[in-house]
Tab-separated table of C-alpha atoms in Angstrom:
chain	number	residue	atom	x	y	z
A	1	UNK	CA	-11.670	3.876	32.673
A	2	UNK	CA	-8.696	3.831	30.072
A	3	UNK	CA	-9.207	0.323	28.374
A	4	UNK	CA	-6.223	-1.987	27.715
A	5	UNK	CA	-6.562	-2.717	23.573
A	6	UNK	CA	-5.621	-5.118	21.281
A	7	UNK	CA	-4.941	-4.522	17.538
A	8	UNK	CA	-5.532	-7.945	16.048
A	9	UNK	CA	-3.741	-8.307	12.509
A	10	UNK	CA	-4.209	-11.720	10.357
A	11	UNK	CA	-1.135	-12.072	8.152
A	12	UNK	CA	-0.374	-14.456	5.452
A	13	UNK	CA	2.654	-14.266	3.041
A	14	UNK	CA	3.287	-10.821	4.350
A	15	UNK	CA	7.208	-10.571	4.291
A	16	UNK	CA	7.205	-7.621	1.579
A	17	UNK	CA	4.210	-5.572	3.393
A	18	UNK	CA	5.049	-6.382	6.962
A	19	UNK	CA	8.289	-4.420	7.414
A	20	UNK	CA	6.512	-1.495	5.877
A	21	UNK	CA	3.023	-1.486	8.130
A	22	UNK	CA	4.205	-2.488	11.651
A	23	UNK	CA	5.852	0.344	11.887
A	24	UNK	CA	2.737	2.520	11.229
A	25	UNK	CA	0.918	0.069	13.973
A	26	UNK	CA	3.742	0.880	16.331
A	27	UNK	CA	3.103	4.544	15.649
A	28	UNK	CA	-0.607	4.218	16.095
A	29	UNK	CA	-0.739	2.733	19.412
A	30	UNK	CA	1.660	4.458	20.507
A	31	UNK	CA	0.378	7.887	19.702
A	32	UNK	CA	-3.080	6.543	21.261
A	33	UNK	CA	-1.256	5.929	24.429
A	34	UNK	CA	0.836	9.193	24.773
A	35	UNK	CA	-2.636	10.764	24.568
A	36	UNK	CA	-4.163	8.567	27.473
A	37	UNK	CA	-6.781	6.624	25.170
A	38	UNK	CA	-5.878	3.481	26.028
A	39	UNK	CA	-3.504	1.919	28.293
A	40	UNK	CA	0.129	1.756	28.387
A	41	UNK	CA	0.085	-2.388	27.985
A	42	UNK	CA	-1.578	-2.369	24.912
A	43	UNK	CA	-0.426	-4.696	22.461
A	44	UNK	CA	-0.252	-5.300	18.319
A	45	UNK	CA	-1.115	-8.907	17.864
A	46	UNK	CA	-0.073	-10.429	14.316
A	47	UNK	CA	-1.631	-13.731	13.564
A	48	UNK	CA	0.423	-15.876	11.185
A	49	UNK	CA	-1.756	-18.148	8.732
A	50	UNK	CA	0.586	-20.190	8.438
A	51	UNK	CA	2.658	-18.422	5.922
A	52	UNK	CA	5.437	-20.276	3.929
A	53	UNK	CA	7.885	-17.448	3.488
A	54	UNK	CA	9.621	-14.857	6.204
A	55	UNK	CA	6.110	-13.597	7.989
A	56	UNK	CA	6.881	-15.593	10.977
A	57	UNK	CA	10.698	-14.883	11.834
A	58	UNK	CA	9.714	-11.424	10.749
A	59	UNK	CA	6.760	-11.193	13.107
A	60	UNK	CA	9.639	-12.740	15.974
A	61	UNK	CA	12.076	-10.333	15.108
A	62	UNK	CA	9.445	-7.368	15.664
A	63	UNK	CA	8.580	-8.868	18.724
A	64	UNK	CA	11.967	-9.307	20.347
A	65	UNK	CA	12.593	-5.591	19.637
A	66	UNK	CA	9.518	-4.102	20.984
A	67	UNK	CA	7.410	-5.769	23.845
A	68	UNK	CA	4.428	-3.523	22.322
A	69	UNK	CA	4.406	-6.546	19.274
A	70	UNK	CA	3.350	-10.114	20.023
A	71	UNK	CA	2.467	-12.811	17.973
A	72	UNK	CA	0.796	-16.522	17.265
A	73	UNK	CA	1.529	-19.042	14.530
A	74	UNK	CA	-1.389	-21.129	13.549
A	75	UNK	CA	-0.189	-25.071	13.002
A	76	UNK	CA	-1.086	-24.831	8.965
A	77	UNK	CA	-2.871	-22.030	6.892
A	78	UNK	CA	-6.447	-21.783	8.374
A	79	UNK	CA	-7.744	-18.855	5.807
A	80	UNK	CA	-8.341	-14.942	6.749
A	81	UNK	CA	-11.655	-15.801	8.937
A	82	UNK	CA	-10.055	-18.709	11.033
A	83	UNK	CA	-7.128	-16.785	11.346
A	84	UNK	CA	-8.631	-13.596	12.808
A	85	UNK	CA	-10.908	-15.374	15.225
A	86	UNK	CA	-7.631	-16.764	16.286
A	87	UNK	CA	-6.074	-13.557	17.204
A	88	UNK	CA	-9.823	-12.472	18.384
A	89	UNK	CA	-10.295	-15.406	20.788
A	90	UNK	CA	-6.642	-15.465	22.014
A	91	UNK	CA	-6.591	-11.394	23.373
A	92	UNK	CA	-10.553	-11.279	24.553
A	93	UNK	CA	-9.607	-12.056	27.988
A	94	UNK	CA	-6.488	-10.298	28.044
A	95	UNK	CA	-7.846	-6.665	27.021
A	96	UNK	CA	-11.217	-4.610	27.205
A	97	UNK	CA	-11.092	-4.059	23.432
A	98	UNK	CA	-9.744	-5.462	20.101
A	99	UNK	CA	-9.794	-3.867	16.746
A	100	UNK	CA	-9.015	-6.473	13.814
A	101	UNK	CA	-7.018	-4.976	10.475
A	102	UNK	CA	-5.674	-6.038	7.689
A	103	UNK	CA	-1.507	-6.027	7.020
A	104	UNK	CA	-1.688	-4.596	4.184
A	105	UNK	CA	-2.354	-0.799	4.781
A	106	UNK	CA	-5.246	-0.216	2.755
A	107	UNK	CA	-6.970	0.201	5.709
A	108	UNK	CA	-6.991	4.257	7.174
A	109	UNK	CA	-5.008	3.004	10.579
A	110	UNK	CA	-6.833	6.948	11.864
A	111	UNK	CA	-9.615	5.716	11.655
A	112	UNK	CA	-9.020	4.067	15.043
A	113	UNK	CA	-9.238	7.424	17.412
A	114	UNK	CA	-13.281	7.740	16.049
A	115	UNK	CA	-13.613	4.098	16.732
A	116	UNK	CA	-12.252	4.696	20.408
A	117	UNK	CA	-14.371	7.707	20.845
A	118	UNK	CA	-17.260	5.924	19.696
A	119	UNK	CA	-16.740	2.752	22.078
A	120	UNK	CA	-16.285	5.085	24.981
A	121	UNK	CA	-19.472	6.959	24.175
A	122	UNK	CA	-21.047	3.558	24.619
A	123	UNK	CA	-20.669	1.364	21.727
A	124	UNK	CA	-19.650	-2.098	22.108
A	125	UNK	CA	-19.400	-2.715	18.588
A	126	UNK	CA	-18.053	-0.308	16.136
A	127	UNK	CA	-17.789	-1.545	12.120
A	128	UNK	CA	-15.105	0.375	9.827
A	129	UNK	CA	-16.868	1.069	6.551
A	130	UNK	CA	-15.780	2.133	3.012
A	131	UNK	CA	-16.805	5.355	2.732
A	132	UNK	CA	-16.902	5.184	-1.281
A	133	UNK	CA	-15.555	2.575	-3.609
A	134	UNK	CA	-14.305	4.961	-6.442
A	135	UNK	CA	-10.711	3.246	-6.571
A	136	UNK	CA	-12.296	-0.357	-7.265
A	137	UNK	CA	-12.498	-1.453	-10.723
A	138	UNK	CA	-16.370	-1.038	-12.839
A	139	UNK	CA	-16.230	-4.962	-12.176
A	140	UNK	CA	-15.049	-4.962	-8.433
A	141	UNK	CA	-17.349	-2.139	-7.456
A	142	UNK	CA	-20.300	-3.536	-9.610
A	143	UNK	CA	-19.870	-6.932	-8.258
A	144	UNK	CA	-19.431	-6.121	-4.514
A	145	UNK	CA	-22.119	-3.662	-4.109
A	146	UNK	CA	-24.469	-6.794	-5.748
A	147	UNK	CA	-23.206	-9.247	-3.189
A	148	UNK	CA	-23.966	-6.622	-0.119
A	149	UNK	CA	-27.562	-6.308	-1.513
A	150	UNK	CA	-28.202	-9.719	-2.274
A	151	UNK	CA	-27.399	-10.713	1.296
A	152	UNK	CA	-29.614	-8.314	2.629
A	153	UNK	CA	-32.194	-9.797	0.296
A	154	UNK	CA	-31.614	-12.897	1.711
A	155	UNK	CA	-32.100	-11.950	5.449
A	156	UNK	CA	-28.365	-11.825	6.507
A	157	UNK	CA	-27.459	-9.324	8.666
A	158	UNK	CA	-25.062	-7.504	6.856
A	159	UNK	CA	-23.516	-3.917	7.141
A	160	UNK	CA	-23.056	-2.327	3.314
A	161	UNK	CA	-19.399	-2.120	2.791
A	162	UNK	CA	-17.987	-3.278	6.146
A	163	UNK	CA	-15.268	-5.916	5.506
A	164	UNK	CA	-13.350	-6.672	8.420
A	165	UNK	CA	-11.756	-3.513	10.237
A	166	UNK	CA	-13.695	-3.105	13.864
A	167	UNK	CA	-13.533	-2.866	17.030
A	168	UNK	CA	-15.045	-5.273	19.435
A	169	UNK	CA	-15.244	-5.271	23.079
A	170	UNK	CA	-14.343	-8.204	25.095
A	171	UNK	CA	-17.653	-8.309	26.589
A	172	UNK	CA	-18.748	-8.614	22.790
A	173	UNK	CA	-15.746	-11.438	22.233
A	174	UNK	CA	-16.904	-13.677	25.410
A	175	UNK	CA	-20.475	-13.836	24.113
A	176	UNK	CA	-19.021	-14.240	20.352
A	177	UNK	CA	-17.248	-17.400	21.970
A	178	UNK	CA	-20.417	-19.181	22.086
A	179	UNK	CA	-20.504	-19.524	18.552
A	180	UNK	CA	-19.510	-22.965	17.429
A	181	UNK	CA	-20.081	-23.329	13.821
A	182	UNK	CA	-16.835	-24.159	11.491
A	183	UNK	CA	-18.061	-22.550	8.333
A	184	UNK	CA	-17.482	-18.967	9.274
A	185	UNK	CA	-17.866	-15.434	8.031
A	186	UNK	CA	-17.271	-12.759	10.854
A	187	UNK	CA	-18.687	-9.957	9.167
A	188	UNK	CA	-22.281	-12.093	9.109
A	189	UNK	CA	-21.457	-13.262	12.720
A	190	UNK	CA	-20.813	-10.096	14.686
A	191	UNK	CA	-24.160	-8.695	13.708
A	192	UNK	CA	-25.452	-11.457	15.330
A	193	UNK	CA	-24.324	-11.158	18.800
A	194	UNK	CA	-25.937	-7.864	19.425
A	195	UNK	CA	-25.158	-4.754	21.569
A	196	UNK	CA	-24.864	-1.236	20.596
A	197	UNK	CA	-23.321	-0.882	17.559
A	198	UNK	CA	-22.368	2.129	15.269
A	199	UNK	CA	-20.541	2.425	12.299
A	200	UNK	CA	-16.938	4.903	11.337
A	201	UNK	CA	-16.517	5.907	7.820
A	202	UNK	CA	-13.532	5.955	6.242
A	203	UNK	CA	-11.400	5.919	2.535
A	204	UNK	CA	-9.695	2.678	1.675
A	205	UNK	CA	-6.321	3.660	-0.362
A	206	UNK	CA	-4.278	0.647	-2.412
A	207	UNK	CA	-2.278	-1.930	-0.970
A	208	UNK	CA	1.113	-0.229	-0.127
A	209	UNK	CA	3.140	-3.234	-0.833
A	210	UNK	CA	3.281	-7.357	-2.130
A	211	UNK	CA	0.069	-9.061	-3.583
A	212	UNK	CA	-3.512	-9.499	-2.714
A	213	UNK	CA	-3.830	-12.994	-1.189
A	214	UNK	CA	-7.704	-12.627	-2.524
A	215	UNK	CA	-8.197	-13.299	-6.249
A	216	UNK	CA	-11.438	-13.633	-7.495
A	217	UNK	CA	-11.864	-17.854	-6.677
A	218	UNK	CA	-11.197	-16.945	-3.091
A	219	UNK	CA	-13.589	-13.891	-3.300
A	220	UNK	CA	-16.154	-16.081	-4.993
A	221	UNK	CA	-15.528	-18.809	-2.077
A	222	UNK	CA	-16.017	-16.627	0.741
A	223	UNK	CA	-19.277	-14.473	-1.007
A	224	UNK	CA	-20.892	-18.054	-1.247
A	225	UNK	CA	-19.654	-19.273	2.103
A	226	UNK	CA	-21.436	-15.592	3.497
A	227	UNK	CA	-24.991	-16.412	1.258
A	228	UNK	CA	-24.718	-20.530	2.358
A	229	UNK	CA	-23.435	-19.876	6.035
A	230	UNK	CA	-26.742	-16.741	6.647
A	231	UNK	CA	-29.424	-18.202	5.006
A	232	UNK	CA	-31.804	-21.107	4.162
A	233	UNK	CA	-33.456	-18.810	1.863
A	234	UNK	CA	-31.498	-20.357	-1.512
A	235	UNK	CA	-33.165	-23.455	-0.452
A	236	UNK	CA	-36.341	-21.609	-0.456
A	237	UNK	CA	-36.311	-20.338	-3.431
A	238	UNK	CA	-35.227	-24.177	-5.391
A	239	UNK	CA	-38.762	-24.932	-4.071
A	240	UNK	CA	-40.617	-22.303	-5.649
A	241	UNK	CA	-38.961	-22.684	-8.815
A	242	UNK	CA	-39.885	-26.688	-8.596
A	243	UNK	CA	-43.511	-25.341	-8.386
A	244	UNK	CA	-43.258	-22.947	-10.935
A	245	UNK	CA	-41.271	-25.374	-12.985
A	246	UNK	CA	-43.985	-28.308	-12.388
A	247	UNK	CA	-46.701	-25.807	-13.035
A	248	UNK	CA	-45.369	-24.813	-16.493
A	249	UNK	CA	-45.248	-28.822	-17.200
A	250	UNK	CA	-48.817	-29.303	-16.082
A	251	UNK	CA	-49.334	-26.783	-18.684
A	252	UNK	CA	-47.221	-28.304	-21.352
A	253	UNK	CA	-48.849	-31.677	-20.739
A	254	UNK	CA	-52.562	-30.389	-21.131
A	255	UNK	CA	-51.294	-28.487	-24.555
A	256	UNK	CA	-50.059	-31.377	-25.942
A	257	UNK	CA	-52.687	-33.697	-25.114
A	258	UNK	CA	-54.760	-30.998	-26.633
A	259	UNK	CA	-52.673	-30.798	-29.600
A	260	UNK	CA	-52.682	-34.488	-29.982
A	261	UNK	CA	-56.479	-34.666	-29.977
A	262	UNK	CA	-57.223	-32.031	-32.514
A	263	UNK	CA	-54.874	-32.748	-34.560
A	264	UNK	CA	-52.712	-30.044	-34.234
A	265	UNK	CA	-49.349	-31.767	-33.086
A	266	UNK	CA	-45.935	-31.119	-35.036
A	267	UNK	CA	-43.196	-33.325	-34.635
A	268	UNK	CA	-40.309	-30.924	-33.382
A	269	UNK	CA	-37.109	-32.177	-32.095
A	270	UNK	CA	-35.967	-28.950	-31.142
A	271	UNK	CA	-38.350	-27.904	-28.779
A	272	UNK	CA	-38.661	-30.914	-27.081
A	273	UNK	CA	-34.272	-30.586	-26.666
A	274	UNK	CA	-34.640	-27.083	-25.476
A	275	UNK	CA	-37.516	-27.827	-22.363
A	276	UNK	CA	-34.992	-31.262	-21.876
A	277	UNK	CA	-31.987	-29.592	-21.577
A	278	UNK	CA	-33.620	-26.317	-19.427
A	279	UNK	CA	-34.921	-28.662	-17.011
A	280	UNK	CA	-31.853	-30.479	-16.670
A	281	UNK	CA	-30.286	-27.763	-16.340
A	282	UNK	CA	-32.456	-26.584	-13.275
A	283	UNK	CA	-31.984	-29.845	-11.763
A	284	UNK	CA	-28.263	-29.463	-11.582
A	285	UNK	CA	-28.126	-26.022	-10.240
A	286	UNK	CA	-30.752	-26.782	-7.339
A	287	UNK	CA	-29.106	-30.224	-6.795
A	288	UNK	CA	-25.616	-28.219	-6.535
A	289	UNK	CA	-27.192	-25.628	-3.931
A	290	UNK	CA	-28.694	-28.422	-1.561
A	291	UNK	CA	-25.205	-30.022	-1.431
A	292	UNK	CA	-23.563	-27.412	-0.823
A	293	UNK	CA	-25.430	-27.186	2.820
A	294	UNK	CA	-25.299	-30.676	2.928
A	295	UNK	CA	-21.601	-30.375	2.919
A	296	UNK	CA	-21.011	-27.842	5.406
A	297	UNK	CA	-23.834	-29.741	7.873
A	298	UNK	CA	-21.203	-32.449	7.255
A	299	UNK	CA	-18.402	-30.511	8.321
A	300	UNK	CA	-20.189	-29.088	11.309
A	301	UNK	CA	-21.136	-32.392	12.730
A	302	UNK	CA	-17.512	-33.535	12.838
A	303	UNK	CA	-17.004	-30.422	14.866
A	304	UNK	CA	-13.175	-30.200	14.095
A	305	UNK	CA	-11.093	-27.383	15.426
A	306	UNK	CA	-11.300	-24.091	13.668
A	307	UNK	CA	-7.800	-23.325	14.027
A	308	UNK	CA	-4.609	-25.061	16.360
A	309	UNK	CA	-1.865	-22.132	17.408
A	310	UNK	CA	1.472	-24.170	16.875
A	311	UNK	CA	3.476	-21.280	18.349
A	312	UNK	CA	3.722	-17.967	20.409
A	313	UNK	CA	6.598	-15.293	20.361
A	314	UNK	CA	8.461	-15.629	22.954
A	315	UNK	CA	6.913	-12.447	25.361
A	316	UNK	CA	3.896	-13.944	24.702
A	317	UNK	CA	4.741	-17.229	25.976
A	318	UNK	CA	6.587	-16.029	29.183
A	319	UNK	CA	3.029	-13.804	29.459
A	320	UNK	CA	0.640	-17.166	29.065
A	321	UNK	CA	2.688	-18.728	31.607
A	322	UNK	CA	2.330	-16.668	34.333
């Protein structure tokens, strides 16, 4: 059966890049059509994150010209995550497939006709992965390739350089739906869910127009937000090093009271600074970790929504309705 698919395309601030890449969508789907892959009524969904320039009246404009484009405003800027599960959740029961994208073309868009050949050989769950990071900065590459590693470390399910381009089937999406949690991070997520899953390999190029809307505090944000949202094992580890920490006091306290009964004991201020600060030190970092869960089991026990779609294009609207 030809499956009906859904490219799913977060955008935020996108008015420089947009013009440029939907286009190259348009050409995409519609090559994948002309060649019987998928369905005639496939669609390009754009997700606006509540953008405060032209993304929106440009993502109307594309929309009114060519049925092929829809589109959903979110009520206030979300972030990437709640902003593709947006897109995700809104086309799982209208199509057999999605693939999520970036908008800003550093993503090979041919990578796509693999992914559908791979889904129709039985995957439900295909992950687009950076074949090689030779383009990123020392830093950038250095970094990232840490991160992937140290989630594995910590027991999160993570595939090596996968970011966010795959395709998901809406058998995939409808199970995914059961997942409640606010603090989300998709690529830790899908993993989760199960069903066959493979993996397409492809070379990321540079953004072809406008700026990255992911500096290094956001990076930062979400790498924690994967470690913190995956695993208990940080937690873990702040008790070992209280053991390990108490143990070398134990030690220190039977030295000195050793020291103090032969006669041996010097009066130092600086050592006894150095094992102060260190240990208040350690008390600060472990005491930032555990509130850092505590805050997001705040969060989730208020349960708010993860994302409120303010508007729809206007094909879209007439297609809800009916």
């Amino acid at each position: 059966m030809v499956p009906r698919l859904y490219i799913v395309i977060p955008c935020y601030n996108e008015e420089a890049v947009l013009p440029i890449t939907a286009p190259l969508f348009l050409e995409k789907i519609k090559s994948l059509m002309e060649r019987k892959k998928i369905r005639e009524d496939s669609r390009v969904l754009f997700v606006n994150d509540g953008s405060k320039d032209a993304t929106w009246e440009i993502i109307q404009k594309l929309s009114a010209d060519n049925p092929v484009f829809q589109g959903i405003s979110l009520s206030r800027n979300r972030g990437h995550q709640n902003a593709l599960l947006a897109g995700l959740m809104e086309a799982k029961d209208k199509c057999d497939i999605t693939i999520s994208i970036d908008c800003d073309g550093q993503d090979d868009i041919h990578a796509m006709d693999q992914m559908l050949d791979e889904y129709l050989d039985g995957a439900e769950v295909v992950y687009g992965v950076r074949s090689s990071r030779k383009k990123d900065s020392f830093f950038k590459r250095t970094t990232a390739q840490g991160y992937y590693r140290l989630l594995n470390v910590l027991g999160a399910e993570i595939v090596y350089n996968h970011a966010d381009y795959r395709l998901v089937s809406s058998k995939v999406l409808k199970e995914f739906a059961n997942f409640k949690e606010v603090n989300i991070f998709l690529r830790g997520m899908f993993p989760l869910v199960g069903f066959k899953s493979t993996c397409v390999y492809y070379e990321r190029t540079e953004r072809i127009a406008g700026q990255s809307h992911y500096p290094l505090r956001k990076m930062l944000s979400l790498a924690f937000d994967g470690i913190t949202s995956f695993s208990v094992k940080p937690i873990r580890l702040i008790t070992t090093l209280g053991f390990v920490v108490a143990l070398l006091s134990a030690i220190g306290i039977l030295w000195a009271i050793y020291a103090a009964l032969t006669g041996n004991s010097v009066a130092g201020w600086a050592s006894l600074a150095s094992i102060t600060c260190f240990l208040g030190g350690v008390q600060l970092v472990c005491i930032g970790i555990i509130g850092e869960y505590i805050g997001k089991m705040y969060l989730e026990t208020k349960a708010r929504p993860r994302y409120i779609i303010a508007e729809y294009t206007e094909e879209m609207d007439k297609e809800n309705q009916t």
